[in-house]
């Protein structure tokens, strides 16, 4: 881990925290979701660098060690996507591979659709193709009102829920909750944090040391932007009305990922309807994988990433 170098790069009025390793001519940019951070890609960064790639992972604006927008409540997925494009330009990178996980897939999809000349290939995990606007809402609007996404969309609700605990406890609870295969639905007399018994251990692949790193980064940023993007930004329209991604693409899904329980989600993937938007998509299901496949099964995921990108000529 000490081989990974850290810097801040000024883009679009904010300083983004950039973690980097490797010096190869081919660049892989990793985009995290929530409750993740650049550190979520620690295994993949080292693996692709060893395989000859230059690995870059950022803290999205408002997360970890990156600056918040001047008005965090106005941050959108467009900001996240535009930040990555600006970062590539700032670093004189004309074309890159993108890897996204959870909400990090959305800016990756947006960039690949709006700036195809900048994307050599794209790998996503945990969430199939979707962009902000009606497409995202069709998967969440049919969920019960106690589902965590709908709860956290309510202004102030997650803030009050999280505020009962220290940051480390919040991250612990969310990691435990999101590692399961069932949807996270609170009753009328519950908040989302109440769904996790305090005695429940961390998943075996996520150590107390890992938790401390996450907690330190979120203690720095808080949750203001993290609740705005993704949860309160799904309804913002993407400016491209008929988005398509033509770059070579790979979707990695864990068979035990709770996202497959979203109404219509599994059929959208298995029926290959998703290929209407990504005609050059390969789909890989991991039998034991949950929502955090890149941390849970790093060796298998690393092999999938490297073998897929190795097939692509830039």
Coordinates of N, CA, C and O in Angstrom, one line a residue, residues 30-48 57 99-105 123-127 175 178-179 205-206 210 214 252-254 257 286 288-305:
X30 N -10.4 4.2 -11.6 CA -11.3 3.5 -10.8 C -12.2 4.5 -10.1 O -11.8 5.5 -9.5
X31 N -13.6 4.2 -10.1 CA -14.6 5.1 -9.6 C -15.4 4.4 -8.5 O -16.0 3.4 -8.8
X32 N -15.4 4.9 -7.3 CA -16.0 4.2 -6.2 C -17.5 4.6 -6.1 O -18.0 5.6 -6.6
X33 N -18.2 3.8 -5.3 CA -19.6 4.1 -4.9 C -19.7 4.5 -3.4 O -18.7 5.1 -2.9
X34 N -20.8 4.2 -2.8 CA -21.0 4.5 -1.4 C -21.3 3.2 -0.7 O -22.1 2.5 -1.2
X35 N -20.7 3.0 0.5 CA -19.9 3.8 1.3 C -18.4 3.7 1.1 O -17.6 3.7 2.0
X36 N -18.1 3.6 -0.2 CA -16.7 3.4 -0.5 C -15.9 4.6 -0.8 O -16.4 5.8 -0.6
X37 N -14.7 4.5 -1.2 CA -13.7 5.5 -1.3 C -12.6 5.0 -2.2 O -12.6 3.9 -2.6
X38 N -11.5 5.8 -2.4 CA -10.5 5.3 -3.3 C -9.9 4.0 -2.8 O -9.6 3.1 -3.6
X39 N -9.8 3.8 -1.5 CA -9.3 2.7 -0.8 C -10.0 1.4 -1.2 O -9.4 0.3 -1.1
X40 N -11.2 1.5 -1.7 CA -12.0 0.3 -2.1 C -11.3 -0.5 -3.2 O -11.6 -1.6 -3.4
X41 N -10.4 0.2 -3.9 CA -9.8 -0.3 -5.1 C -8.3 -0.8 -4.8 O -7.6 -1.0 -5.7
X42 N -8.0 -0.8 -3.5 CA -6.6 -1.1 -3.2 C -6.0 -2.4 -3.8 O -4.9 -2.4 -4.3
X43 N -6.8 -3.4 -3.8 CA -6.3 -4.7 -4.4 C -6.2 -4.6 -6.0 O -5.2 -5.1 -6.5
X44 N -7.2 -3.9 -6.6 CA -7.1 -3.8 -8.0 C -6.0 -2.9 -8.5 O -5.4 -3.2 -9.5
X45 N -5.8 -1.8 -7.8 CA -4.8 -0.9 -8.2 C -3.4 -1.5 -8.3 O -2.7 -1.4 -9.3
X46 N -3.1 -2.3 -7.2 CA -1.8 -2.9 -7.2 C -1.7 -4.0 -8.3 O -0.7 -4.2 -8.9
X47 N -2.8 -4.7 -8.5 CA -2.8 -5.8 -9.5 C -2.6 -5.3 -10.9 O -1.8 -5.8 -11.7
X48 N -3.3 -4.2 -11.3 CA -3.2 -3.8 -12.6 C -1.9 -3.1 -12.8 O -1.3 -3.1 -13.9
X57 N -7.1 6.0 -8.8 CA -8.4 6.0 -8.1 C -8.5 7.3 -7.4 O -7.6 7.9 -6.8
X99 N -13.2 1.8 -14.6 CA -13.8 0.7 -13.8 C -14.6 1.4 -12.7 O -14.2 2.2 -12.0
X100 N -15.9 1.0 -12.7 CA -16.8 1.6 -11.7 C -17.5 0.5 -10.9 O -17.7 -0.6 -11.3
X101 N -17.9 0.9 -9.7 CA -18.6 0.0 -8.8 C -19.7 0.7 -8.1 O -19.6 1.9 -7.7
X102 N -20.9 0.1 -8.0 CA -22.1 0.7 -7.3 C -22.4 2.0 -7.9 O -22.4 2.1 -9.2
X103 N -22.6 3.1 -7.2 CA -22.9 4.4 -7.8 C -21.8 4.9 -8.7 O -22.0 5.8 -9.5
X104 N -20.5 4.4 -8.5 CA -19.4 4.8 -9.4 C -19.6 4.4 -10.8 O -18.9 4.9 -11.7
X105 N -20.5 3.4 -11.1 CA -20.8 3.0 -12.5 C -21.5 4.1 -13.2 O -21.3 4.2 -14.5
X123 N -15.4 -1.5 -17.4 CA -15.8 -2.6 -16.5 C -16.6 -2.0 -15.4 O -16.2 -1.1 -14.7
X124 N -17.8 -2.6 -15.1 CA -18.6 -2.1 -14.0 C -19.0 -3.3 -13.2 O -19.1 -4.5 -13.6
X125 N -19.3 -3.0 -11.9 CA -19.7 -4.0 -10.9 C -20.8 -3.6 -10.1 O -20.9 -2.5 -9.6
X126 N -21.8 -4.5 -9.9 CA -22.9 -4.3 -9.0 C -24.1 -3.6 -9.5 O -25.2 -3.7 -8.9
X127 N -24.0 -2.8 -10.6 CA -25.1 -2.1 -11.2 C -25.0 -2.1 -12.7 O -23.9 -1.7 -13.2
X175 N -21.6 -1.5 5.7 CA -20.9 -2.6 5.1 C -21.5 -3.9 5.4 O -21.7 -4.8 4.5
X178 N -25.0 -4.0 3.5 CA -24.9 -4.1 2.0 C -24.2 -5.4 1.6 O -24.2 -5.7 0.4
X179 N -23.6 -6.1 2.5 CA -23.0 -7.4 2.2 C -24.0 -8.5 2.1 O -23.7 -9.6 1.6
X205 N -13.8 -10.6 5.0 CA -12.9 -10.1 4.1 C -12.6 -8.6 4.3 O -11.9 -7.9 3.6
X206 N -13.3 -8.0 5.4 CA -13.2 -6.6 5.7 C -12.7 -6.4 7.1 O -13.4 -6.8 8.1
X210 N -9.2 -2.0 7.8 CA -9.9 -1.4 6.7 C -11.0 -0.5 7.1 O -11.1 0.7 6.6
X214 N -11.5 3.7 6.2 CA -12.7 4.2 5.7 C -13.2 5.3 6.7 O -13.6 6.4 6.2
X252 N -19.7 -7.2 -14.1 CA -19.4 -8.2 -13.1 C -20.5 -8.1 -12.0 O -20.6 -7.1 -11.4
X253 N -21.3 -9.2 -11.8 CA -22.3 -9.2 -10.8 C -22.1 -10.4 -9.9 O -21.8 -11.5 -10.3
X254 N -22.2 -10.2 -8.6 CA -22.3 -11.3 -7.6 C -23.7 -11.9 -7.6 O -24.7 -11.2 -7.6
X257 N -25.6 -10.6 -4.7 CA -25.7 -9.1 -4.6 C -27.2 -8.7 -4.4 O -28.0 -9.1 -5.3
X286 N -20.6 -14.0 -10.6 CA -19.7 -14.7 -9.7 C -20.6 -15.4 -8.6 O -21.3 -14.7 -7.9
X288 N -20.4 -16.8 -5.7 CA -20.4 -16.4 -4.3 C -20.3 -14.9 -4.0 O -20.2 -14.5 -2.9
X289 N -20.3 -14.2 -5.1 CA -20.1 -12.7 -5.0 C -21.3 -12.0 -4.4 O -22.4 -12.3 -4.6
X290 N -20.9 -11.0 -3.5 CA -22.0 -10.1 -3.0 C -21.8 -8.7 -3.6 O -21.2 -8.6 -4.7
X291 N -22.3 -7.7 -3.0 CA -22.2 -6.3 -3.5 C -20.8 -5.8 -3.6 O -20.5 -4.8 -4.3
X292 N -19.9 -6.3 -2.8 CA -18.5 -5.8 -2.7 C -17.5 -6.8 -3.3 O -16.5 -7.1 -2.7
X293 N -17.8 -7.3 -4.5 CA -17.0 -8.4 -5.1 C -15.5 -8.0 -5.2 O -14.6 -8.9 -5.0
X294 N -15.2 -6.7 -5.4 CA -13.8 -6.4 -5.6 C -13.0 -6.4 -4.3 O -11.8 -6.6 -4.3
X295 N -13.6 -6.3 -3.2 CA -13.0 -6.5 -1.9 C -13.1 -7.9 -1.4 O -12.3 -8.5 -0.7
X296 N -14.3 -8.5 -1.7 CA -14.6 -9.9 -1.2 C -13.8 -10.9 -1.9 O -13.3 -11.9 -1.3
X297 N -13.7 -10.8 -3.2 CA -13.0 -11.8 -4.1 C -12.0 -11.1 -5.0 O -12.1 -11.1 -6.2
X298 N -11.0 -10.5 -4.4 CA -10.1 -9.6 -5.2 C -9.3 -10.4 -6.2 O -9.1 -9.8 -7.3
X299 N -8.8 -11.5 -5.9 CA -8.0 -12.2 -6.9 C -8.8 -12.6 -8.2 O -8.3 -12.4 -9.3
X300 N -10.0 -13.1 -8.0 CA -10.8 -13.4 -9.1 C -11.2 -12.1 -9.9 O -11.2 -12.1 -11.2
X301 N -11.5 -11.1 -9.2 CA -11.9 -9.8 -9.9 C -10.7 -9.2 -10.6 O -10.8 -8.8 -11.8
X302 N -9.5 -9.3 -10.0 CA -8.3 -8.8 -10.6 C -8.0 -9.5 -11.9 O -7.7 -8.9 -12.9
X303 N -8.2 -10.8 -11.9 CA -8.0 -11.6 -13.1 C -8.9 -11.2 -14.2 O -8.5 -11.1 -15.4
X304 N -10.2 -11.0 -13.9 CA -11.2 -10.6 -14.9 C -10.8 -9.3 -15.5 O -10.9 -9.1 -16.7
X305 N -10.4 -8.3 -14.6 CA -10.1 -7.0 -15.1 C -8.9 -7.1 -16.1 O -9.0 -6.5 -17.2

